[in-house]
Amino acid sequence: MKKMAATYMSTDKVWLDKFKYDDAERQFYEHQSKTIAPQHNQQEELRTVLHSPKEAQPAPAQSQSELCTSTGSTPSNSGDNSELLSRVASLEQENQSLHKVVKDLQSAIAKLENRVTILEKSATSPAAKPTAPVANAKVTPPAAAPKEEEDDDDIDLFGSDDEEEDAEAARIKEERLRQYAEKKSKKPGLIAKSSILLDVKPWDDETDMTKMEECVRSVQMDGLLWGSSKLVPVGYGIKKLQIQCVVEDDKVGTDILEEEITKFEDYVQSVDIAAFNKI
């Protein structure tokens, strides 16, 4: 039995130095807990600084000094803490500037609302009050009328007491009036004209459209001028005639023009005005 136990113990793998590794592991975790505890305290202090109200927040310089003193035992994290503190200070400055901008915008909006209400009240009032004259406003005097030139050499034809001079003045006046009337009568007046586009429809597709156009253009009147024309398909092989004309409004009317075209009953079914424009 002793030999069998010795052989078993010699073949079995036994960890005889396990207590040494346990002590080393315990010392490692104790060292880790000592280095992590100050960092945890620093994070808690930063959280209280960020989430506390403005009245309870210390000045940036004060918090920086306290954090530096509390973290004096860990010189490796001093650079990170200073960077965080600078970022916190910059965020506070941006927050203050944003608050100021918001206040300015609120005041500007309030002023605009007041102006709008005043304008609405003045617009809805029954009669606008006359604006009072400004005390210091400069009053520009009216422009002086140009002085009439006095010609001593001119003869007053109408104010003379002599009968012969009165008759001569009346004759000159009548002559000038007659010349003015003749000149005005010779001047041509403005003639009102219109441009009309007519749609002339045939009876069926067997209608001779060339003959129908000849019939339409055969209508002649004083103040009527025919223009270009074209055939426009309507459907089922039927085409209509679109023809342009210019008329004088005082001489030619649309009713007379339609009546004259529809007289050609063998070719024309109806006449419509497609466009009418004043020239």
Coordinates of N, CA and C in Angstrom, one line a residue, residues 19-124:
F19 N -0.1 28.9 -2.4 CA -0.3 30.0 -1.5 C 0.5 31.2 -1.9
K20 N 1.7 31.0 -2.6 CA 2.5 32.1 -3.1 C 1.7 32.9 -4.2
Y21 N 1.1 32.2 -5.0 CA 0.3 32.9 -6.1 C -0.9 33.6 -5.6
D22 N -1.5 33.0 -4.5 CA -2.7 33.6 -3.9 C -2.3 35.0 -3.2
D23 N -1.1 34.9 -2.5 CA -0.6 36.2 -1.9 C -0.3 37.2 -3.0
A24 N 0.3 36.8 -4.1 CA 0.6 37.8 -5.1 C -0.6 38.4 -5.7
E25 N -1.7 37.6 -5.9 CA -2.9 38.0 -6.5 C -3.6 39.0 -5.6
R26 N -3.6 38.7 -4.3 CA -4.2 39.6 -3.3 C -3.5 41.0 -3.3
Q27 N -2.1 40.9 -3.3 CA -1.4 42.2 -3.3 C -1.6 43.0 -4.5
F28 N -1.8 42.3 -5.7 CA -2.1 43.0 -6.9 C -3.4 43.8 -6.9
Y29 N -4.4 43.1 -6.4 CA -5.8 43.7 -6.3 C -5.8 44.8 -5.3
E30 N -5.0 44.7 -4.1 CA -5.0 45.8 -3.2 C -4.3 47.0 -3.8
H31 N -3.3 46.8 -4.6 CA -2.6 47.9 -5.2 C -3.5 48.6 -6.2
Q32 N -4.3 47.8 -7.0 CA -5.3 48.4 -7.9 C -6.4 49.2 -7.3
S33 N -6.8 48.7 -6.1 CA -7.9 49.4 -5.4 C -7.4 50.7 -4.8
K34 N -6.1 50.8 -4.5 CA -5.6 52.0 -4.0 C -5.4 53.1 -5.1
T35 N -5.1 52.7 -6.3 CA -4.9 53.6 -7.4 C -6.2 54.0 -8.0
I36 N -7.3 53.1 -7.9 CA -8.6 53.5 -8.5 C -9.4 54.3 -7.6
A37 N -9.2 54.3 -6.3 CA -10.0 55.0 -5.4 C -9.9 56.5 -5.6
P38 N -8.6 57.1 -5.7 CA -8.5 58.6 -5.9 C -9.2 59.0 -7.2
Q39 N -9.1 58.2 -8.3 CA -9.7 58.5 -9.6 C -11.2 58.6 -9.4
H40 N -11.8 57.6 -8.7 CA -13.2 57.6 -8.5 C -13.7 58.8 -7.7
N41 N -12.9 59.2 -6.7 CA -13.2 60.4 -5.9 C -13.2 61.7 -6.8
Q42 N -12.2 61.7 -7.7 CA -12.1 62.9 -8.7 C -13.3 62.9 -9.6
Q43 N -13.8 61.7 -10.1 CA -14.9 61.7 -11.0 C -16.2 62.1 -10.2
E44 N -16.3 61.7 -9.0 CA -17.5 62.1 -8.2 C -17.5 63.6 -8.0
E45 N -16.3 64.2 -7.7 CA -16.2 65.7 -7.5 C -16.6 66.4 -8.8
L46 N -16.1 65.9 -9.9 CA -16.5 66.6 -11.2 C -18.0 66.5 -11.5
R47 N -18.6 65.3 -11.1 CA -20.0 65.2 -11.4 C -20.8 66.2 -10.5
T48 N -20.4 66.4 -9.3 CA -21.1 67.3 -8.4 C -20.9 68.7 -8.9
V49 N -19.7 69.1 -9.5 CA -19.5 70.4 -10.0 C -20.4 70.6 -11.2
L50 N -20.5 69.6 -12.1 CA -21.3 69.8 -13.4 C -22.8 69.8 -13.1
H51 N -23.3 69.0 -12.2 CA -24.7 68.9 -12.0 C -25.3 69.8 -10.9
S52 N -24.4 70.5 -10.1 CA -24.9 71.4 -9.1 C -25.4 72.7 -9.7
P53 N -26.4 73.4 -9.1 CA -26.8 74.7 -9.7 C -25.7 75.8 -9.7
K54 N -26.0 76.9 -10.4 CA -25.0 77.9 -10.6 C -24.6 78.6 -9.3
E55 N -25.6 78.7 -8.4 CA -25.3 79.4 -7.1 C -24.3 78.6 -6.3
A56 N -24.5 77.3 -6.4 CA -23.6 76.5 -5.5 C -22.3 76.1 -6.2
Q57 N -22.1 76.5 -7.5 CA -20.9 76.1 -8.2 C -19.8 77.0 -7.7
P58 N -18.6 76.5 -7.4 CA -17.4 77.4 -7.0 C -16.8 78.0 -8.3
A59 N -16.0 79.0 -8.1 CA -15.3 79.6 -9.2 C -14.4 78.6 -9.8
P60 N -14.1 78.8 -11.2 CA -13.2 77.9 -11.8 C -11.9 77.8 -11.2
A61 N -11.3 78.9 -10.8 CA -9.9 78.8 -10.2 C -10.0 78.1 -8.9
Q62 N -11.1 78.3 -8.0 CA -11.2 77.6 -6.8 C -11.3 76.1 -6.9
S63 N -12.1 75.6 -7.9 CA -12.3 74.2 -8.1 C -11.0 73.6 -8.6
Q64 N -10.3 74.3 -9.5 CA -9.1 73.8 -10.0 C -8.0 73.6 -8.9
S65 N -8.0 74.6 -8.0 CA -7.0 74.4 -6.9 C -7.3 73.3 -6.0
E66 N -8.6 73.1 -5.7 CA -9.0 72.0 -4.8 C -8.7 70.7 -5.5
L67 N -9.0 70.6 -6.8 CA -8.8 69.3 -7.5 C -7.3 69.0 -7.6
C68 N -6.5 70.1 -7.7 CA -5.1 69.9 -7.8 C -4.5 69.4 -6.5
T69 N -5.0 69.9 -5.3 CA -4.6 69.5 -4.0 C -5.0 68.1 -3.7
S70 N -6.3 67.8 -4.1 CA -6.8 66.4 -3.9 C -6.1 65.4 -4.7
T71 N -5.6 65.8 -5.9 CA -5.0 64.8 -6.8 C -3.5 64.9 -6.8
G72 N -3.0 65.5 -5.7 CA -1.5 65.7 -5.6 C -0.8 64.4 -5.5
S73 N -1.4 63.3 -5.0 CA -0.8 62.0 -4.9 C -0.7 61.3 -6.2
T74 N -1.5 61.7 -7.2 CA -1.5 61.0 -8.5 C -1.0 62.0 -9.6
P75 N 0.3 62.3 -9.8 CA 0.7 63.3 -10.7 C 0.5 62.8 -12.2
S76 N 0.2 61.6 -12.4 CA 0.0 61.1 -13.8 C -1.3 61.7 -14.4
N77 N -2.3 61.9 -13.5 CA -3.7 62.4 -14.0 C -3.9 63.9 -13.9
S78 N -2.8 64.7 -13.5 CA -3.0 66.1 -13.4 C -3.3 66.8 -14.7
G79 N -2.6 66.3 -15.8 CA -2.9 66.9 -17.1 C -4.3 66.7 -17.6
D80 N -4.9 65.5 -17.4 CA -6.3 65.2 -17.7 C -7.2 66.1 -17.0
N81 N -7.0 66.3 -15.6 CA -7.9 67.1 -14.8 C -7.8 68.6 -15.3
S82 N -6.7 69.1 -15.6 CA -6.6 70.5 -16.1 C -7.3 70.7 -17.4
E83 N -7.3 69.6 -18.2 CA -8.0 69.7 -19.5 C -9.5 69.7 -19.3
L84 N -10.0 68.9 -18.4 CA -11.4 68.8 -18.0 C -11.9 70.2 -17.4
L85 N -11.0 70.7 -16.5 CA -11.4 72.0 -15.9 C -11.5 73.1 -16.9
S86 N -10.5 73.1 -17.9 CA -10.6 74.2 -18.9 C -11.8 74.0 -19.8
R87 N -12.2 72.8 -20.1 CA -13.4 72.6 -20.9 C -14.7 73.0 -20.1
V88 N -14.7 72.7 -18.8 CA -15.8 73.1 -18.0 C -15.9 74.6 -17.9
A89 N -14.8 75.3 -17.8 CA -14.8 76.8 -17.8 C -15.3 77.3 -19.1
S90 N -14.8 76.8 -20.2 CA -15.3 77.2 -21.5 C -16.8 77.0 -21.7
L91 N -17.3 75.9 -21.2 CA -18.7 75.6 -21.3 C -19.5 76.6 -20.5
E92 N -19.0 76.9 -19.4 CA -19.8 77.9 -18.5 C -19.8 79.3 -19.2
Q93 N -18.7 79.7 -19.9 CA -18.7 81.0 -20.6 C -19.6 80.9 -21.8
E94 N -19.7 79.8 -22.5 CA -20.6 79.7 -23.6 C -22.0 79.7 -23.1
N95 N -22.3 79.1 -22.0 CA -23.7 79.1 -21.5 C -24.1 80.5 -21.1
Q96 N -23.2 81.3 -20.5 CA -23.5 82.7 -20.1 C -23.8 83.5 -21.4
S97 N -22.9 83.3 -22.4 CA -23.1 84.1 -23.6 C -24.4 83.7 -24.3
L98 N -24.8 82.4 -24.3 CA -26.1 82.0 -24.9 C -27.3 82.6 -24.1
H99 N -27.2 82.6 -22.8 CA -28.2 83.3 -22.0 C -28.4 84.7 -22.3
K100 N -27.3 85.4 -22.6 CA -27.4 86.8 -22.9 C -28.0 87.0 -24.3
V101 N -27.6 86.1 -25.2 CA -28.2 86.2 -26.6 C -29.7 86.0 -26.5
V102 N -30.2 85.0 -25.7 CA -31.6 84.7 -25.6 C -32.3 85.8 -25.0
K103 N -31.8 86.5 -24.0 CA -32.4 87.7 -23.4 C -32.6 88.8 -24.4
D104 N -31.5 89.0 -25.2 CA -31.6 90.1 -26.2 C -32.7 89.8 -27.3
L105 N -32.8 88.5 -27.7 CA -33.8 88.1 -28.6 C -35.2 88.3 -28.0
Q106 N -35.4 87.9 -26.8 CA -36.7 88.1 -26.2 C -37.1 89.5 -26.1
S107 N -36.1 90.4 -25.8 CA -36.5 91.8 -25.7 C -36.8 92.4 -27.1
A108 N -36.1 91.9 -28.1 CA -36.4 92.4 -29.5 C -37.7 91.9 -29.9
I109 N -38.1 90.7 -29.6 CA -39.4 90.1 -30.0 C -40.5 90.9 -29.3
A110 N -40.3 91.2 -28.0 CA -41.3 92.0 -27.3 C -41.5 93.4 -27.9
K111 N -40.4 94.0 -28.3 CA -40.6 95.3 -29.0 C -41.3 95.2 -30.3
L112 N -41.0 94.2 -31.1 CA -41.7 94.0 -32.3 C -43.2 93.7 -32.1
E113 N -43.6 92.9 -31.1 CA -45.0 92.7 -30.8 C -45.7 94.0 -30.4
N114 N -45.0 94.8 -29.6 CA -45.7 96.1 -29.3 C -45.9 97.0 -30.5
R115 N -44.9 97.0 -31.4 CA -45.1 97.8 -32.6 C -46.2 97.3 -33.5
V116 N -46.3 95.9 -33.6 CA -47.4 95.4 -34.4 C -48.7 95.7 -33.8
T117 N -48.9 95.6 -32.5 CA -50.2 95.9 -31.9 C -50.5 97.4 -32.1
I118 N -49.5 98.2 -32.0 CA -49.8 99.7 -32.2 C -50.3 99.9 -33.7
L119 N -49.6 99.3 -34.6 CA -50.0 99.4 -36.0 C -51.3 98.8 -36.3
E120 N -51.7 97.7 -35.7 CA -53.0 97.1 -35.9 C -54.1 98.0 -35.4
K121 N -53.8 98.6 -34.2 CA -54.8 99.6 -33.6 C -55.0 100.8 -34.5
S122 N -53.9 101.3 -35.0 CA -54.0 102.5 -35.9 C -54.7 102.2 -37.2
A123 N -54.5 100.9 -37.7 CA -55.2 100.5 -39.0 C -56.6 100.3 -38.8
T124 N -57.1 99.8 -37.6 CA -58.5 99.5 -37.4 C -59.2 100.7 -36.9

